[in-house]
Coordinates of C-alpha atoms and ligand atoms in Angstrom, one line a residue:
X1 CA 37.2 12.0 22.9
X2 CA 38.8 8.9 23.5
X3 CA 37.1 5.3 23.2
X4 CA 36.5 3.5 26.0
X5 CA 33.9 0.6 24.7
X6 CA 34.1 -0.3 21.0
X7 CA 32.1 -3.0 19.6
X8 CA 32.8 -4.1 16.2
X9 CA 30.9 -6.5 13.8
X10 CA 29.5 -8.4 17.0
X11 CA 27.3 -10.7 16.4
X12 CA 26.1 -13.7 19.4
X13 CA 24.2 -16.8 18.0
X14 CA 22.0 -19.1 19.9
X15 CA 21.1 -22.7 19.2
X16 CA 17.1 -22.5 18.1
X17 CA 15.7 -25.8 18.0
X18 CA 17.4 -27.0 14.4
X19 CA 18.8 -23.2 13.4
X20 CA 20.1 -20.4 15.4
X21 CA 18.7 -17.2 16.5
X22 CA 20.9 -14.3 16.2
X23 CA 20.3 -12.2 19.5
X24 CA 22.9 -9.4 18.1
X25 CA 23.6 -9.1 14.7
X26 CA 26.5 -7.5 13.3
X27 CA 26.2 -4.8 15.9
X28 CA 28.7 -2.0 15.8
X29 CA 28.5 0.7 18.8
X30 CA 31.6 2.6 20.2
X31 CA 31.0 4.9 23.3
X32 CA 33.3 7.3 24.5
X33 CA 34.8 8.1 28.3
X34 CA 32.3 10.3 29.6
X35 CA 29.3 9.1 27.5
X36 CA 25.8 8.7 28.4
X37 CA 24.0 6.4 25.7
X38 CA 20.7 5.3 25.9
X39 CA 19.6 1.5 24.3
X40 CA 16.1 1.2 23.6
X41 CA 13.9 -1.0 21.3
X42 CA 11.5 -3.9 22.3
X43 CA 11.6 -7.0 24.4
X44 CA 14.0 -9.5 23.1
X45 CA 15.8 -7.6 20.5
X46 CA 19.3 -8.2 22.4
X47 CA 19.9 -5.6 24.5
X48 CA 20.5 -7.3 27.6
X49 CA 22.6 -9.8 25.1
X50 CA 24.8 -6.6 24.4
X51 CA 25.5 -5.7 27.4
X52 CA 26.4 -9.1 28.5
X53 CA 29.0 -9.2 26.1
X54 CA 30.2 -6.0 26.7
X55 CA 30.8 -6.7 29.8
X56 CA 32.9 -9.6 28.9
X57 CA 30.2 -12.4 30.5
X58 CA 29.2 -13.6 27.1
X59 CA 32.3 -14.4 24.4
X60 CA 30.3 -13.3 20.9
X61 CA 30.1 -15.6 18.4
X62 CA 32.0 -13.6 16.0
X63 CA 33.4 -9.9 16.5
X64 CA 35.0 -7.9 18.4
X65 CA 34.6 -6.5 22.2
X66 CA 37.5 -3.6 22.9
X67 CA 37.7 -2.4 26.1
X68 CA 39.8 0.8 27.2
X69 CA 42.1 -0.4 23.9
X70 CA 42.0 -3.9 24.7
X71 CA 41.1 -6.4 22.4
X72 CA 38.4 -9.0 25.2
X73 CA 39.3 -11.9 23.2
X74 CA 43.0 -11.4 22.8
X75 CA 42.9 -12.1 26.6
X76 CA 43.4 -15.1 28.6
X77 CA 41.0 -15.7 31.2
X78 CA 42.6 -14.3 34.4
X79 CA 43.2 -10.9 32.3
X80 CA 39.4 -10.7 31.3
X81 CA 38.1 -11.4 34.7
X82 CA 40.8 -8.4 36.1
X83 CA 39.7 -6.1 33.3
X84 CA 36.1 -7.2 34.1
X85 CA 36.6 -6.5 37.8
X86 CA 38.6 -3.2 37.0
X87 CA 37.4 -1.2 34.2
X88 CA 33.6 -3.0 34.1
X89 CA 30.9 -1.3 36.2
X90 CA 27.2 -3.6 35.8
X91 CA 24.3 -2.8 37.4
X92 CA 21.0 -4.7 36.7
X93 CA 17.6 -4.3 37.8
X94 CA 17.5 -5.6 41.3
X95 CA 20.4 -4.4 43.1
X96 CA 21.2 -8.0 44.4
X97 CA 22.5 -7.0 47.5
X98 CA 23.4 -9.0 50.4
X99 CA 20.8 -8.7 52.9
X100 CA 22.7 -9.2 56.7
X101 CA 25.7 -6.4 55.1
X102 CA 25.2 -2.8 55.3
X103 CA 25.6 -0.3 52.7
X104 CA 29.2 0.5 53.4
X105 CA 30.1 -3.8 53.4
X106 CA 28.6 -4.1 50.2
X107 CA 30.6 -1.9 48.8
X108 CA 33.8 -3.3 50.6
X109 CA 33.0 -7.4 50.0
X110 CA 35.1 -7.6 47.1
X111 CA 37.9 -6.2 48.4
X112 CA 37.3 -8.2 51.5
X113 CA 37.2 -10.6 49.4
X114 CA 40.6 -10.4 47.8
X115 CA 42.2 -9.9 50.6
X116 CA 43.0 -6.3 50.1
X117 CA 43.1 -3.6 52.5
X118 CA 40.6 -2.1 53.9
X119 CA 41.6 1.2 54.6
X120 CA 41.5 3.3 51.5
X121 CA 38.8 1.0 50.3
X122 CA 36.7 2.4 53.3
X123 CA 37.5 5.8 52.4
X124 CA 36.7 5.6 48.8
X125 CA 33.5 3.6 49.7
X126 CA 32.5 6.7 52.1
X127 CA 33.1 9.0 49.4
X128 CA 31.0 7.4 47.0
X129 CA 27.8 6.8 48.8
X130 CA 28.1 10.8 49.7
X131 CA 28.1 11.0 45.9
X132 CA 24.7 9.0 45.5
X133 CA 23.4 10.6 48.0
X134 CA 23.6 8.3 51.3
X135 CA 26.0 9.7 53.5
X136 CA 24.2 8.9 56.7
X137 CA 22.7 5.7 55.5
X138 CA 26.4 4.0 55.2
X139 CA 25.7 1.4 58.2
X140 CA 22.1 0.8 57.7
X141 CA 21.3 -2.9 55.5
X142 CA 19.3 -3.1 52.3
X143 CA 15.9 -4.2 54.4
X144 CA 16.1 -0.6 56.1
X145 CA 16.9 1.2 52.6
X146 CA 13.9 2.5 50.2
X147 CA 14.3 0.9 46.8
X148 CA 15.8 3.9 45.2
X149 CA 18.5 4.1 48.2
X150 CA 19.2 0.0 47.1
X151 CA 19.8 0.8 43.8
X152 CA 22.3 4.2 44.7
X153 CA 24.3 1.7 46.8
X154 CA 24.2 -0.6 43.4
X155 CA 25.3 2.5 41.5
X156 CA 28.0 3.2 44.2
X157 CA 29.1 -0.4 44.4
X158 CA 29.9 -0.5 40.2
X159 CA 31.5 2.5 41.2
X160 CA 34.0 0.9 43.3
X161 CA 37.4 0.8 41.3
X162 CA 36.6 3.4 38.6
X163 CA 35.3 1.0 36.2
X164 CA 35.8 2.6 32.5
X165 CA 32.7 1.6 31.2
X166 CA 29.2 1.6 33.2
X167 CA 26.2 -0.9 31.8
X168 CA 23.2 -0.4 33.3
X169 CA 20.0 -2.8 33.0
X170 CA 16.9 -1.5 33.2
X171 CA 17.7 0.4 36.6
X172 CA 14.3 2.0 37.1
X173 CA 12.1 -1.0 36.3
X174 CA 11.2 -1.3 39.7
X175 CA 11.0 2.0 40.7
X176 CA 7.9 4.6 40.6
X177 CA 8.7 7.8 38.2
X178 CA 9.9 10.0 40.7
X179 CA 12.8 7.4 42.0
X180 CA 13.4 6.5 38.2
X181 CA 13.8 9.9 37.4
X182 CA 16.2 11.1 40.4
X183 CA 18.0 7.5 39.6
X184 CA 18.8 8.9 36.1
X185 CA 19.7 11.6 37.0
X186 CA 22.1 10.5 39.5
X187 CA 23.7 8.1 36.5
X188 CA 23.9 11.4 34.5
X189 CA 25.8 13.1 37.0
X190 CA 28.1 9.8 37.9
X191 CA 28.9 10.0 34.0
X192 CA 30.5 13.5 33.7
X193 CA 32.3 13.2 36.9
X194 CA 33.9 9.5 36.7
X195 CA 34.2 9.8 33.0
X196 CA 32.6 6.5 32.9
X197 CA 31.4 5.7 29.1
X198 CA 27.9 4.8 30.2
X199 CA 25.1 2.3 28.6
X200 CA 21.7 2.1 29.6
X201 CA 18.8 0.0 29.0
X202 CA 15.8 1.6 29.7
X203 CA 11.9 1.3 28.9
X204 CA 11.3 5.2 30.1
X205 CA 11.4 7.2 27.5
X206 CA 10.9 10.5 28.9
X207 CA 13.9 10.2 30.7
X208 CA 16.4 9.8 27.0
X209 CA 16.9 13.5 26.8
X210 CA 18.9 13.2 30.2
X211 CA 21.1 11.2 28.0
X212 CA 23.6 12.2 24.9
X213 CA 22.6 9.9 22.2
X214 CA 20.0 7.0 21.5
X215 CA 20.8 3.3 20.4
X216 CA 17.7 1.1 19.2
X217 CA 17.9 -2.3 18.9
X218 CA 15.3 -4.5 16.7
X219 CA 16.0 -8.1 15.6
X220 CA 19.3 -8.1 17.1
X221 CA 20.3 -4.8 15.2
X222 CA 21.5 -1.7 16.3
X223 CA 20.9 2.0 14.9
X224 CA 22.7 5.1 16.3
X225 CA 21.4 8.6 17.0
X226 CA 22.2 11.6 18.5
X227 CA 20.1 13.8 20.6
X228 CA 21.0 16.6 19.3
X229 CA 20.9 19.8 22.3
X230 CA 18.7 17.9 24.1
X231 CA 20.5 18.4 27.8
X232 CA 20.0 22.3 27.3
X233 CA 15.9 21.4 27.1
X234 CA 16.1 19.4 30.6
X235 CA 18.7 21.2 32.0
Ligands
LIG1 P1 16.2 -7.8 25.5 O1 17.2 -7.6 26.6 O2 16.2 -6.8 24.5 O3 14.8 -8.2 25.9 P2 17.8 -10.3 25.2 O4 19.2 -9.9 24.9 O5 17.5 -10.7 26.5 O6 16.8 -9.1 24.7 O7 17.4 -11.5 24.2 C1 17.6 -11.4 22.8 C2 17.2 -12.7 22.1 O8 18.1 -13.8 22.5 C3 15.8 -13.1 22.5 O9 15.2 -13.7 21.4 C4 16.0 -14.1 23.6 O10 15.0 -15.1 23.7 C5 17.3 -14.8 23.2 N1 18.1 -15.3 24.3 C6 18.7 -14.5 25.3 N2 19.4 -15.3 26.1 C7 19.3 -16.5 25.7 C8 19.9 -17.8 26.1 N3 20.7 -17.9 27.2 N4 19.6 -18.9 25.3 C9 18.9 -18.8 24.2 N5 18.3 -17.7 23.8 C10 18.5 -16.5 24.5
LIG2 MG1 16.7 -7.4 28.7

């Protein structure tokens, strides 16, 4: 399997009144294309911190971030915002969309944006709110979505570009168990067919069994381990 997000030795200080806090701590995680990892552990022991720097938005203090076989920090700025923009796909909690856009323009802005386009952009967009479920919802805006249907066109939105690697923040938070679950699921099913090496924070432990392995983080430290034949239990 090959390696598409490879942490090694990371560790990401913060100034503490007259020391430092160490949010991660010599962490060490490598997830593979096509990967579905869950990160749990209590509040503050640095898992939003690790995703932040594996998505190349925080440099660690010392370590290194390797992304599809690239070295973060061997990169000059321009190339870590491209490889952010191509082969990173974050979703946090709130979906943070734009409310006067509809489903379809949220997932064209940046493209838009750039100046590309449109045309195959549109198509691809089309195709991958189908895939979470929202063909027929492309034109509506986020006020007229349910907050599951936000958070698919967040899902589909990361999805734009066939990012690598997909980090996920706590995407059921807001949602009530039924949502979470079919949210899950729908990241389950995103992983095996984009071959995305997924991470996800998540509080909802019933849900981990969906996933192939379990990361727990505690002081800023990470432990690693597999859920053995779990999928064949949930199906
Ligand atoms: P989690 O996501 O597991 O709740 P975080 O990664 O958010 O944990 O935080 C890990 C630790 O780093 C916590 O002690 C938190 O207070 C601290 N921390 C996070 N961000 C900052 C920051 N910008 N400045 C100072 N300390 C921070
Ligand atoms: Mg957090």
């Amino acid at each position: 399997m090959t390696t598409a997000l490879n942490l090694v030795n990371v560790s990401l200080e913060y100034p503490d009144g007259g020391s430092t806090l160490k949010a991660l701590d010599s962490v060490n995680l490598t997830v593979s294309e096509g990967e579905f990892l869950s990160l749990v552990g209590p509040s503050g022991s640095g898992k939003s911190s690790l995703l932040a720097v594996a998505a190349t938005l925080i440099r660690p203090t010392s370590g290194v971030v390797v992304i599809n076989g690239q070295d973060v920090a061997a990169l000059a700025e321009a190339d870590r915002t491209a490889l952010r923009r191509d082969k990173v796909g974050i979703i946090f909690q709130q979906p943070n969309l734009l409310p006067a856009l509809t489903a379809v323009e949220q997932l064209l802005i940046r493209e838009h944006l750039r100046g590309n386009p449109l045309k195959e952009a549109r198509r691809t967009a089309g195709e991958l709110l189908d895939v979470v479920g929202l063909s027929g919802a492309e034109h509506k805006r986020p006020h007229q979505l349910s907050g599951g249907q936000r958070q698919r066109v967040n899902i589909a939105r990361a999805l734009m570009g066939s990012p690598s690697v997909l980090l996920v923040d706590e995407p059921t938070a807001a949602l009530d168990h039924e949502r979470s679950e079919s949210v899950v699921r729908l990241l389950r099913r995103v992983t095996d067919e984009f071959h995305t090496a997924t991470v996800m924070v998540t509080h909802d432990t019933e849900f981990l069994p969906l996933t192939d392995a379990v990361a727990t983080m505690r002081d800023g430290r990470i432990s690693r381990a597999l859920v053995p034949s779990s999928r064949t239990l949930v199906g």
